[in-house]
Structures are given as C-alpha cells and as structure tokens.
PDB file of C-alpha atoms in Angstrom:
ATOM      1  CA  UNK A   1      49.241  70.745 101.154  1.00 50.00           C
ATOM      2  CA  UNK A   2      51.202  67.809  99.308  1.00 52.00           C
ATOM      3  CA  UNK A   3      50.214  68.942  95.873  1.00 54.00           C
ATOM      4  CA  UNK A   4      51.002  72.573  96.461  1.00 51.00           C
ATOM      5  CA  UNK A   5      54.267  71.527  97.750  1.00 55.00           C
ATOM      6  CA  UNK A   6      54.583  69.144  94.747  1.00 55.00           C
ATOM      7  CA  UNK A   7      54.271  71.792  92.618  1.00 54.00           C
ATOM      8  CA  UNK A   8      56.414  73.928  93.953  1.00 52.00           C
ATOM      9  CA  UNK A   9      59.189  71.955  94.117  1.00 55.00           C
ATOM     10  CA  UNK A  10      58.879  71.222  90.141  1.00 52.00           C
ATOM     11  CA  UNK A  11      58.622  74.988  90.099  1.00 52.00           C
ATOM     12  CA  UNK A  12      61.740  75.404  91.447  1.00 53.00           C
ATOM     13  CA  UNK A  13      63.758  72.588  89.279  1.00 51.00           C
ATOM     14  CA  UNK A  14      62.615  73.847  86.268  1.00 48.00           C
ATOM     15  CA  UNK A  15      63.307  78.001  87.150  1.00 48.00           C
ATOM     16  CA  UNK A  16      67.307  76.369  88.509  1.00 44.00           C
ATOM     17  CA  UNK A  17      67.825  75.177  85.058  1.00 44.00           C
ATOM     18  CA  UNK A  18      66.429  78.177  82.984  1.00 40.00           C
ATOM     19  CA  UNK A  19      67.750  81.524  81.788  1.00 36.00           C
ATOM     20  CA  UNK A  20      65.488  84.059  80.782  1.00 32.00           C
ATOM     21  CA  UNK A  21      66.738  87.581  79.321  1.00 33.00           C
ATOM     22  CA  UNK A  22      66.031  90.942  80.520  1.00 30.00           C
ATOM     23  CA  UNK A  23      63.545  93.007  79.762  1.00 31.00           C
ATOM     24  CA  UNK A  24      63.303  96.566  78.717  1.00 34.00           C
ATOM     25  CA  UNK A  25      61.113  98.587  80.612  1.00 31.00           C
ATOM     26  CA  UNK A  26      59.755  99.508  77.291  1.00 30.00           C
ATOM     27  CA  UNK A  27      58.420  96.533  76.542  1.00 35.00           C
ATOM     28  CA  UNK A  28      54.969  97.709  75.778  1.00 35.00           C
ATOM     29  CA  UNK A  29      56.115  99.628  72.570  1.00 29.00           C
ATOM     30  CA  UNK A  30      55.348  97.269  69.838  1.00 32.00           C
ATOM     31  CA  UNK A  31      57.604  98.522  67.438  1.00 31.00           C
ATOM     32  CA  UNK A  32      60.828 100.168  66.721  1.00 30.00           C
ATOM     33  CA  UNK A  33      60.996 103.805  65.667  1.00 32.00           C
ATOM     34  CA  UNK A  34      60.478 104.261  62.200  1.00 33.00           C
ATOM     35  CA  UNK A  35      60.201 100.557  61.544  1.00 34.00           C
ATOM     36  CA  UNK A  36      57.104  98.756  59.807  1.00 35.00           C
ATOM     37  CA  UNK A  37      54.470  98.620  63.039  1.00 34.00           C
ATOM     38  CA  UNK A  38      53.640  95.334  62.686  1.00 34.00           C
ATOM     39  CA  UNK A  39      54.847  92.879  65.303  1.00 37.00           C
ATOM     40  CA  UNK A  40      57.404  90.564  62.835  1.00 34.00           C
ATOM     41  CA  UNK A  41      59.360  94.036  62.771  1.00 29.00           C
ATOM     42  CA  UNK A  42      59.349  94.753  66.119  1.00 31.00           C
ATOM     43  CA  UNK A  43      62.912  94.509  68.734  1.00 29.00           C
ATOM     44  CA  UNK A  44      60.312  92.571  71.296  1.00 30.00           C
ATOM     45  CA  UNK A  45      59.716  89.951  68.873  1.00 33.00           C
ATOM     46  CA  UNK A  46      63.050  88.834  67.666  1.00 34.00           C
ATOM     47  CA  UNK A  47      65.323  88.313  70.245  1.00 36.00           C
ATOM     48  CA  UNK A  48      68.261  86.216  71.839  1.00 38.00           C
ATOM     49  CA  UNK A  49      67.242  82.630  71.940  1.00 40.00           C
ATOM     50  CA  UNK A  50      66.400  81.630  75.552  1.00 45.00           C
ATOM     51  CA  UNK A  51      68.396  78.836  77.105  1.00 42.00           C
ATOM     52  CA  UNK A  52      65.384  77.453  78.957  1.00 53.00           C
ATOM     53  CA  UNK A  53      63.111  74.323  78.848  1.00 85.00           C
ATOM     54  CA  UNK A  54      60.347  76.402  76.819  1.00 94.00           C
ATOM     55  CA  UNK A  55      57.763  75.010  74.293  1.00 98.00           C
ATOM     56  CA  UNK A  56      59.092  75.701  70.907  1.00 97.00           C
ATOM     57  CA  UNK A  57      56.821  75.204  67.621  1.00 97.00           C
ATOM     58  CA  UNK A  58      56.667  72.042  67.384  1.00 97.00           C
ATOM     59  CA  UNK A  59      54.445  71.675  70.590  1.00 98.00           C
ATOM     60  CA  UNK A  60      51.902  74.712  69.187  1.00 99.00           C
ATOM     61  CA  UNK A  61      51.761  72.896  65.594  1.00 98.00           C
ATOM     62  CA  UNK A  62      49.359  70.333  66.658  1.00 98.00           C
ATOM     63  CA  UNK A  63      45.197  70.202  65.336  1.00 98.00           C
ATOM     64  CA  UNK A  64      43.389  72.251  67.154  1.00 98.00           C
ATOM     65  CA  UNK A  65      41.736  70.227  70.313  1.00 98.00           C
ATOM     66  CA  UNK A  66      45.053  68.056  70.422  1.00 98.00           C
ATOM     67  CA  UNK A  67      46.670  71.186  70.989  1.00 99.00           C
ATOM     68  CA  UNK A  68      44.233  71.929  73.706  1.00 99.00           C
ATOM     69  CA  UNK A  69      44.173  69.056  75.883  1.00 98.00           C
ATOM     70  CA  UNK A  70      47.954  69.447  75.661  1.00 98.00           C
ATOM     71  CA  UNK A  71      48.241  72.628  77.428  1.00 99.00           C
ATOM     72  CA  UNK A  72      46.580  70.994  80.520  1.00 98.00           C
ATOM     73  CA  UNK A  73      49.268  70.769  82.570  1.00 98.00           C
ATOM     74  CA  UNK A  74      51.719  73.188  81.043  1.00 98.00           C
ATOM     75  CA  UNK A  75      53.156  76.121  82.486  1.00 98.00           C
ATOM     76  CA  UNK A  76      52.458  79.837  81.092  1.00 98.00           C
ATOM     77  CA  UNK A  77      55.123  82.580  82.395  1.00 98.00           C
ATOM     78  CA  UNK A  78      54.783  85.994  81.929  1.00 98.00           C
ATOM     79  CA  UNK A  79      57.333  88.730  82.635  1.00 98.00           C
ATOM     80  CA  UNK A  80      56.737  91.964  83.888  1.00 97.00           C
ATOM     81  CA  UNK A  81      58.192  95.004  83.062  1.00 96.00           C
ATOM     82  CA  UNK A  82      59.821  95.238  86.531  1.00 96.00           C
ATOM     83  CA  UNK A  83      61.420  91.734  86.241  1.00 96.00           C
ATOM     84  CA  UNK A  84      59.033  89.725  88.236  1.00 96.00           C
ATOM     85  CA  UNK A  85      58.248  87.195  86.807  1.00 97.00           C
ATOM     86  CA  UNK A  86      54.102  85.245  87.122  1.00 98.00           C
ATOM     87  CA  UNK A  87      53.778  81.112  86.538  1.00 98.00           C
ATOM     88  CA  UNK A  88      50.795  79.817  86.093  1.00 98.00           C
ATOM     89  CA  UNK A  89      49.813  76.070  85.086  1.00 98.00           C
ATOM     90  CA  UNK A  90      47.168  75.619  82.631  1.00 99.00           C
ATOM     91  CA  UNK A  91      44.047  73.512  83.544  1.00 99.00           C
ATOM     92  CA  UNK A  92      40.949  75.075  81.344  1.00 99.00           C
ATOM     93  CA  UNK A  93      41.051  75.189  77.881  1.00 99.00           C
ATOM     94  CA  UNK A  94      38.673  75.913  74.943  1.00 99.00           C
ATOM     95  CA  UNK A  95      39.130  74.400  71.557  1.00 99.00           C
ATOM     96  CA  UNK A  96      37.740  77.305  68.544  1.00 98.00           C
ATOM     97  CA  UNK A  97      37.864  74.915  65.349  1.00 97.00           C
ATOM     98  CA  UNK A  98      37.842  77.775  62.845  1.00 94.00           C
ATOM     99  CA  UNK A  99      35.789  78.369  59.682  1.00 91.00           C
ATOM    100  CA  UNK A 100      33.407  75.541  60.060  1.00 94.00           C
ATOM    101  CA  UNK A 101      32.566  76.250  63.923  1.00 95.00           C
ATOM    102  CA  UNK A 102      29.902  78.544  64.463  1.00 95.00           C
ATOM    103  CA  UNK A 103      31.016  79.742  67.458  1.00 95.00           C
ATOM    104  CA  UNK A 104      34.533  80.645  66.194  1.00 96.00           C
ATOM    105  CA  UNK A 105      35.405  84.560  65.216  1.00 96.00           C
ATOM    106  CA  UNK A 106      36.957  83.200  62.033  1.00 96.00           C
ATOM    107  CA  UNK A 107      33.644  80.918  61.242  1.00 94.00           C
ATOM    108  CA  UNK A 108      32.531  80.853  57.508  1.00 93.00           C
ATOM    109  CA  UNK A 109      36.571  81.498  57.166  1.00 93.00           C
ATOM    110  CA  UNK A 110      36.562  85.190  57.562  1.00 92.00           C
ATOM    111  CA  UNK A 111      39.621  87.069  58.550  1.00 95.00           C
ATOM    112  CA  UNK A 112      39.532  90.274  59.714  1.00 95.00           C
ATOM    113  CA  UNK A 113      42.075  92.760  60.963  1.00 95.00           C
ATOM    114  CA  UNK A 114      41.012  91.333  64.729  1.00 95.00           C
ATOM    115  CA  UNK A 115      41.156  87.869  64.475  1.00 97.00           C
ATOM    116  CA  UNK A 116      44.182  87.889  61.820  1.00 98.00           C
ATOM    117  CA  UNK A 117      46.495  86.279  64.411  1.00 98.00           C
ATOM    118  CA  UNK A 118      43.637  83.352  64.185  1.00 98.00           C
ATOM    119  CA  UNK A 119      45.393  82.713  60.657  1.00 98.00           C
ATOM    120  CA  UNK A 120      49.090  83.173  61.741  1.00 98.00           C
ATOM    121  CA  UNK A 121      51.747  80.105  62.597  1.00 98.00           C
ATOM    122  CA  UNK A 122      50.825  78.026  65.466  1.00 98.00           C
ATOM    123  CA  UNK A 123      51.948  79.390  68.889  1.00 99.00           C
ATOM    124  CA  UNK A 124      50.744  83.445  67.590  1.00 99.00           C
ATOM    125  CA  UNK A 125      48.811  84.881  70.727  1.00 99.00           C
ATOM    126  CA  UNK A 126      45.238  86.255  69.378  1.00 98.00           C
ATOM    127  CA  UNK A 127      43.970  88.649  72.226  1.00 99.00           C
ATOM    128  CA  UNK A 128      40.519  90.701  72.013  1.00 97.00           C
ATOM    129  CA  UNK A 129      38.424  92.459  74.132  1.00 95.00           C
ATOM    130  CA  UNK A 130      34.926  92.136  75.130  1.00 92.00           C
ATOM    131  CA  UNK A 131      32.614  94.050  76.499  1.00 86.00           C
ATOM    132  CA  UNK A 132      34.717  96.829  75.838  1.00 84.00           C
ATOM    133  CA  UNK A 133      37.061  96.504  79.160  1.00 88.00           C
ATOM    134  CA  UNK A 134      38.219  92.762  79.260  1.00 94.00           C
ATOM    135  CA  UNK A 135      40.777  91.019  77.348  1.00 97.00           C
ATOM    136  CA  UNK A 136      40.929  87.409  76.152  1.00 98.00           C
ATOM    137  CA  UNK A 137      43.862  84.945  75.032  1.00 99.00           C
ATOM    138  CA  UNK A 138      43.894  82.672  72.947  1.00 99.00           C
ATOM    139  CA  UNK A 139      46.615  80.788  70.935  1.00 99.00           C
ATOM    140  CA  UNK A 140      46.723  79.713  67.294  1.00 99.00           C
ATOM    141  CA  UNK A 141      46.976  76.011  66.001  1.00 98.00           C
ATOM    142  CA  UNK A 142      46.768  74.607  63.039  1.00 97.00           C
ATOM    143  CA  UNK A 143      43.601  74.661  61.125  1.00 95.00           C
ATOM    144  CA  UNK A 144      43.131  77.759  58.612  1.00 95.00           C
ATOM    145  CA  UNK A 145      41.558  80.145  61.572  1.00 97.00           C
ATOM    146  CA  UNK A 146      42.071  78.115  64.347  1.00 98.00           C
ATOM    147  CA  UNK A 147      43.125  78.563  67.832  1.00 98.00           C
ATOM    148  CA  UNK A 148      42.405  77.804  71.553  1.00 99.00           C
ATOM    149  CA  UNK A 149      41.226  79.808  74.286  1.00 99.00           C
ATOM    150  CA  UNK A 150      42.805  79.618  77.768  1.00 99.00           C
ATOM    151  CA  UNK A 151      40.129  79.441  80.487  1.00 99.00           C
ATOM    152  CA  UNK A 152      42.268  79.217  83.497  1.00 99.00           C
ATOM    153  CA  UNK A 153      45.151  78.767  85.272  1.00 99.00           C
ATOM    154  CA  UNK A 154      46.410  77.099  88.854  1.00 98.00           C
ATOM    155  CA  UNK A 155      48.942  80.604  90.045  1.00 98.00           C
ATOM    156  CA  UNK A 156      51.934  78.650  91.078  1.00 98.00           C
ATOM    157  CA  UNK A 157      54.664  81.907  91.283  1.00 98.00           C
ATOM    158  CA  UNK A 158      54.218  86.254  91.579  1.00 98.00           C
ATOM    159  CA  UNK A 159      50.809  85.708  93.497  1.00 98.00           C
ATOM    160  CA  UNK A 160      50.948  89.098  95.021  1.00 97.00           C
ATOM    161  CA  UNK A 161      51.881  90.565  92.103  1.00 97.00           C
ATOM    162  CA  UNK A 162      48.615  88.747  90.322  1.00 98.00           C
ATOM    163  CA  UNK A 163      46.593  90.863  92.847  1.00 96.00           C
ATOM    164  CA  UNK A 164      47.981  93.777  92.299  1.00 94.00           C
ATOM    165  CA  UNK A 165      47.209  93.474  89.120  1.00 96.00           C
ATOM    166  CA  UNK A 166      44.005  92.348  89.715  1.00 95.00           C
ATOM    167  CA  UNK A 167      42.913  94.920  91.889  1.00 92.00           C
ATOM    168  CA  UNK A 168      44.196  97.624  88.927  1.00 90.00           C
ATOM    169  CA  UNK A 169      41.685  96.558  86.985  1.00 82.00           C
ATOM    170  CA  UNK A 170      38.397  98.095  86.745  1.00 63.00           C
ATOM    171  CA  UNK A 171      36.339  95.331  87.155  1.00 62.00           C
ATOM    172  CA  UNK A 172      37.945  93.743  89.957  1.00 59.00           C
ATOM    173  CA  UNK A 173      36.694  92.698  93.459  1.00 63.00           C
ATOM    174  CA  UNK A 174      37.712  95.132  96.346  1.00 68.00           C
ATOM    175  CA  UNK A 175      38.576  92.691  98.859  1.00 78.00           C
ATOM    176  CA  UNK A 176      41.497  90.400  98.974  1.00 87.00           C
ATOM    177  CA  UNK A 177      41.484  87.730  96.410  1.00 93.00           C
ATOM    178  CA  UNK A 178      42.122  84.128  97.623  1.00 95.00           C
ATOM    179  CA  UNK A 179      44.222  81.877  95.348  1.00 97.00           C
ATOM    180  CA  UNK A 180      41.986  80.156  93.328  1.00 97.00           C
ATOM    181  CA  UNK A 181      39.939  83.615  92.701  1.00 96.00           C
ATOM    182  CA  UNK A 182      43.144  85.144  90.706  1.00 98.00           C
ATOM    183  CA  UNK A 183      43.081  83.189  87.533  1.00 98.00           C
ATOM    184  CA  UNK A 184      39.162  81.275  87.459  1.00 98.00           C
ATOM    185  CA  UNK A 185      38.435  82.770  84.015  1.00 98.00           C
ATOM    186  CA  UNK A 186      39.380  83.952  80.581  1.00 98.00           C
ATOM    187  CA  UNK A 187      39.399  87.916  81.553  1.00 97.00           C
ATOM    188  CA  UNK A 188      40.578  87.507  85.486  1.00 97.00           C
ATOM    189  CA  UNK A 189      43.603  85.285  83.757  1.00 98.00           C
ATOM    190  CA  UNK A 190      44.626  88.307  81.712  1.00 98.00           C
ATOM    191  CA  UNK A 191      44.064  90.611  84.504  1.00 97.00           C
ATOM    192  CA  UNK A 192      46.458  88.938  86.675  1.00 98.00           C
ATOM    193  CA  UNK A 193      48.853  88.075  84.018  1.00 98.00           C
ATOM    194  CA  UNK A 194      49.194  91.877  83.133  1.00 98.00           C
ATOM    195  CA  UNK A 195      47.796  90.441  79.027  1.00 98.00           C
ATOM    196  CA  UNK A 196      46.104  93.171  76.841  1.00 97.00           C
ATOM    197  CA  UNK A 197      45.556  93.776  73.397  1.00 97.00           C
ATOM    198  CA  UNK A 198      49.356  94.853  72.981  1.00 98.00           C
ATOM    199  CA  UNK A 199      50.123  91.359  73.368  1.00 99.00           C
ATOM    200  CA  UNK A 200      47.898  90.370  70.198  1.00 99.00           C
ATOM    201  CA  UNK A 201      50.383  88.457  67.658  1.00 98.00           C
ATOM    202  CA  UNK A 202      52.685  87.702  69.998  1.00 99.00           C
ATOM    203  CA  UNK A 203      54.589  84.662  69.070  1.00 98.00           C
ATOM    204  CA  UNK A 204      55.220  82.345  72.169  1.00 98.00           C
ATOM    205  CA  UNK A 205      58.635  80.976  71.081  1.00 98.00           C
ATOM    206  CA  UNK A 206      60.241  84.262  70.352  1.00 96.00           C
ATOM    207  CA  UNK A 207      58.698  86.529  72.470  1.00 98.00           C
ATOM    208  CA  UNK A 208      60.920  88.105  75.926  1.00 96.00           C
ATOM    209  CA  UNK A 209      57.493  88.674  78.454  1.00 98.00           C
ATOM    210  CA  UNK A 210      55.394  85.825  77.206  1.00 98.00           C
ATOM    211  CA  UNK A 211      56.519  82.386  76.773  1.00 98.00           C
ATOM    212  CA  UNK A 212      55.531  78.723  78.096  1.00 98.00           C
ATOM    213  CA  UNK A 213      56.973  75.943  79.688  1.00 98.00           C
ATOM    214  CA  UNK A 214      56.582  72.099  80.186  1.00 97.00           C
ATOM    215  CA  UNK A 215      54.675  71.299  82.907  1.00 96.00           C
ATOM    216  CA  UNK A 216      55.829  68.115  84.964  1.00 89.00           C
ATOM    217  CA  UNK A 217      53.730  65.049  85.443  1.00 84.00           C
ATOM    218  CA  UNK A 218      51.221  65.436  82.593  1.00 87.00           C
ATOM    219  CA  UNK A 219      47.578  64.777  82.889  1.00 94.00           C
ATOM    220  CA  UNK A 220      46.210  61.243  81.745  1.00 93.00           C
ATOM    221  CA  UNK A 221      43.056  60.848  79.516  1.00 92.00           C
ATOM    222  CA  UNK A 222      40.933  59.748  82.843  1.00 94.00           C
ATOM    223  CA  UNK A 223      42.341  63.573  84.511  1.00 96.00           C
ATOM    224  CA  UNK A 224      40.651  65.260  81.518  1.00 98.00           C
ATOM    225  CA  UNK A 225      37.442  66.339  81.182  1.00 98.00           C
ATOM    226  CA  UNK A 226      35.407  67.271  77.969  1.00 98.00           C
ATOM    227  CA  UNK A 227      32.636  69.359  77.836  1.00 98.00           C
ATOM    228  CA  UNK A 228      30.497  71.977  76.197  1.00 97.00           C
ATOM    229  CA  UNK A 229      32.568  75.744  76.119  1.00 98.00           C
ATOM    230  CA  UNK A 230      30.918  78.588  78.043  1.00 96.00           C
ATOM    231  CA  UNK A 231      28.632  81.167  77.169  1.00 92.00           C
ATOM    232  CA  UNK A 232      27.501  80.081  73.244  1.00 90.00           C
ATOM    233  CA  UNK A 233      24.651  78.844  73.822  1.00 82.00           C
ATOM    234  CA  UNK A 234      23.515  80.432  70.810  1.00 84.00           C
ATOM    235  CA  UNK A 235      25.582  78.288  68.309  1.00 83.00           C
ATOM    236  CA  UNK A 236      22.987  75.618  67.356  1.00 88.00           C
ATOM    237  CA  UNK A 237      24.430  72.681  67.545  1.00 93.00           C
ATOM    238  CA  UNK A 238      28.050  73.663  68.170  1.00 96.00           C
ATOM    239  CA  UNK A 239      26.972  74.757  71.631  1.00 94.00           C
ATOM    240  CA  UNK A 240      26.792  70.761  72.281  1.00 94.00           C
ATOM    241  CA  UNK A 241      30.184  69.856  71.211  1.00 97.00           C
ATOM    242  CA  UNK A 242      32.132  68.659  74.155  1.00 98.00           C
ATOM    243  CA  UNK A 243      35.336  71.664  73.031  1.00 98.00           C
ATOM    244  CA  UNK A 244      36.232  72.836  76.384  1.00 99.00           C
ATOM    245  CA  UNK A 245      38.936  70.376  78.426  1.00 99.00           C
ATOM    246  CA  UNK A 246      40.204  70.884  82.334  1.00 99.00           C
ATOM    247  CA  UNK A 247      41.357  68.979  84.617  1.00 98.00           C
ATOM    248  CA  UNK A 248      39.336  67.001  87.055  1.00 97.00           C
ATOM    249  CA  UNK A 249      39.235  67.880  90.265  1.00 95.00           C
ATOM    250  CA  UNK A 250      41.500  70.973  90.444  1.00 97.00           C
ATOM    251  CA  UNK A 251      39.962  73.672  91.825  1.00 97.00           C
ATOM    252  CA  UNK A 252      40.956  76.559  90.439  1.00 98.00           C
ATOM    253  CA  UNK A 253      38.887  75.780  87.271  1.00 98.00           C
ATOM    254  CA  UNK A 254      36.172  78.455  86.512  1.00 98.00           C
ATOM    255  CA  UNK A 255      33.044  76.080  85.903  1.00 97.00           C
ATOM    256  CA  UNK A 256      32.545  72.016  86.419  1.00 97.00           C
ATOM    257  CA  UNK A 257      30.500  70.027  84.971  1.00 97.00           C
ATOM    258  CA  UNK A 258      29.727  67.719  87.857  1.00 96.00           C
ATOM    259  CA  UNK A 259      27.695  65.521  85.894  1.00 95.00           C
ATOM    260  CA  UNK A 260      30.145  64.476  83.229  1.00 95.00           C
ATOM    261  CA  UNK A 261      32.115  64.012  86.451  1.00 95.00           C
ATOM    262  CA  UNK A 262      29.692  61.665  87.643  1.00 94.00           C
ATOM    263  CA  UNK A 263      29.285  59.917  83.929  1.00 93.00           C
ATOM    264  CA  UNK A 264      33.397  59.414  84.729  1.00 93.00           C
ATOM    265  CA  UNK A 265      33.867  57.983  87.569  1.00 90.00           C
ATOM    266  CA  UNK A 266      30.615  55.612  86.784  1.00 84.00           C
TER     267      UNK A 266
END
C-alpha cells in the first residue's frame, strides 16, 4: 500500500541517522547492587546521551491534552533485551487531567505509592496493572498528577517479534495475529511492546529500552478526533468529556466513534 510504503521509508531515514546504545541483557534489574532501589539510582536510568532524533523534555512538558494530541503521530521504540528493536507510531491517546478529573487515579490529588510517577517530571512512564494480569502506560505531563494514556499504536518495525510477544502472554489469542490486531489497545500495546510494571518511572529521555521519536508528517486538527475515553462510564460527568484523541481513519485504532466522524466531515 502507498501509506505503508510511506511509512516505511520515513522509518528508514530516521533509523540511518540515529545511534542507539547497547543494551545489557540485564536490563530488567532496576537497580544497582547495593544502591538506593529507586529508579533515579539505577545504571538503566542514567546513561550515555543518545545521538538520535529523540523527543527530549521539552516535547513531554506540555498541559496535559496538548501533550496528547501531540503524540499522534509520533514514534514509540522499544528495545529488547536481545537487541531488536519494536517502532510503533502513536494514533490513540487518552488525556487523565489529574486531581480534578474523576476518572483520574490521582483525582481529589491523591498520590499513592502506584500512581507516584503521575506526580514526577513530564516524560516519567506510569505503568499499572489491571485486572491483575495486564499492564497499562501512560506518560506524565504537566499538571500536579497528570498524565496520558496510550491507547494504540500503528506497528511500523519488529512485527514478528510483537507476536511473539503477544502470544507469551496469557491472555492472548492462539491464532496468528494480523497487523492491526498487535497493538489495538492499552494492554495488547504493552504486550507486544514487552512493557510491565518494571518499566514504571521510567523516564523517556534517559532511558536505554524505552524512548520516542518524531514522527514525520504530523497530523492536522481536521486528522484528529476527540471523543469520550473508554470504559468510565461511571465518572458522572467526566465520562462526557471529549479526552481521548486518534487519528481519523487509521485503522489500527481500538474503538471509533463513527458518529463524531460523521459530525466531521458534515
């Protein structure tokens, strides 16, 4: 297909003019023996500026649904111990507004030891689990307790190595997954991506298996769509709020909402 090939091709320019650094097979230690366990200590944390095209802090310090209508587009890469590396471009997005939203963990303000990476610098990773077998990721912004949940991604590089993954977990489908299967949702994202919760407060510029790129080409306001998020409808009247964003038409996005489509194109 055109776009596939499009993409592709901007793949491959941007990979020609990056250098990423190793990775230690290690890498899901968190710390360093005998070191203070928590994550600004550990060797996986601080390490050798990459000479790549990455998005540094100044992307991630943006409010909270700037920040996620501007990871449409944008490319997530994640490293695996073996040295494959996954790319995946980001077209779903959540916006969690923090102590005033009703739907957000830190709503009302309150930090706990789970959601403390809610409360950390822009660009911190804060990963949970629900139902007591998935995973979820989600990246700070700023707002005291604020951060954005990614919904899904387009897989672009590492496909195979997506299903592997996918198939490892316990959850997943026993057949073969077709592309836009792999990375339709919160959980199946992390699956493929190899994310648990040893990646929670994980900083995105510093970090050697988890980092992002720019995308090429980003989306215009009429690509975007804005809608309600998925699965609060609980929240009262924050259940309304249009806080989830993804792009229009791409297929690989877990649910539509075909008639804000409709309202669109009107």
């Amino acid at each position: 297909m055109p776009r596939k090939r499009k993409l592709l091709a901007q793949l491959s320019a941007l990979q020609s003019n990056t250098s990423f650094p190793q990775i230690d097979a290690l890498e899901k230690l968190n710390t360093t023996p005998g070191a203070d366990p928590s994550p600004k200590s550990s060797k996986y944390f601080v390490i050798e500026k990459k000479s790549s095209p990455q998005l540094q802090q100044d992307f991630f310090n943006q409010p909270c649904v700037s920040l996620a209508k501007s990871f449409l587009g944008q490319i997530l890469v994640r490293k695996l111990p073996d040295g494959r590396e996954l790319w995946g471009r980001i077209v779903e997005t959540e916006a969690y507004l923090g102590g005033e939203d009703e739907a957000s963990h830190s709503k009302g303000g309150k930090q706990t030891q789970r959601n403390a990476a809610m409360f950390m610098k822009p660009g911190t990773l804060y990963v949970y689990q629900i139902y007591g077998i998935h995973f979820c990721m989600n990246v700070s912004s700023q707002g005291e307790g604020a951060a954005v949940l990614l919904r899904s991604l387009e897989p672009l590089q590492g496909l195979d190595a997506m299903r592997e993954l996918r198939r490892a977990s316990r959850k997943a489908p026993t057949g073969l997954l077709k592309d836009w299967q792999l990375c339709n949702g919160p959980s199946k994202l992390c699956q493929a991506f190899g994310i648990d919760k040893a990646f929670d407060q994980r900083d995105l510029t510093q970090d050697a298996a988890i980092w992002m790129v720019p995308g090429q080409d980003p989306p215009g306001e009429q690509d975007v769509v804005a809608t309600t998020r998925i699965g609060i409808g609980n929240r009262g009247e924050w259940a309304q709020k249009p806080l989830r964003f993804y792009l229009r038409g791409n297929r690989f996005v877990s649910v539509v909402d075909k008639k804000m489509e409709r309202e669109m194109a009107a």
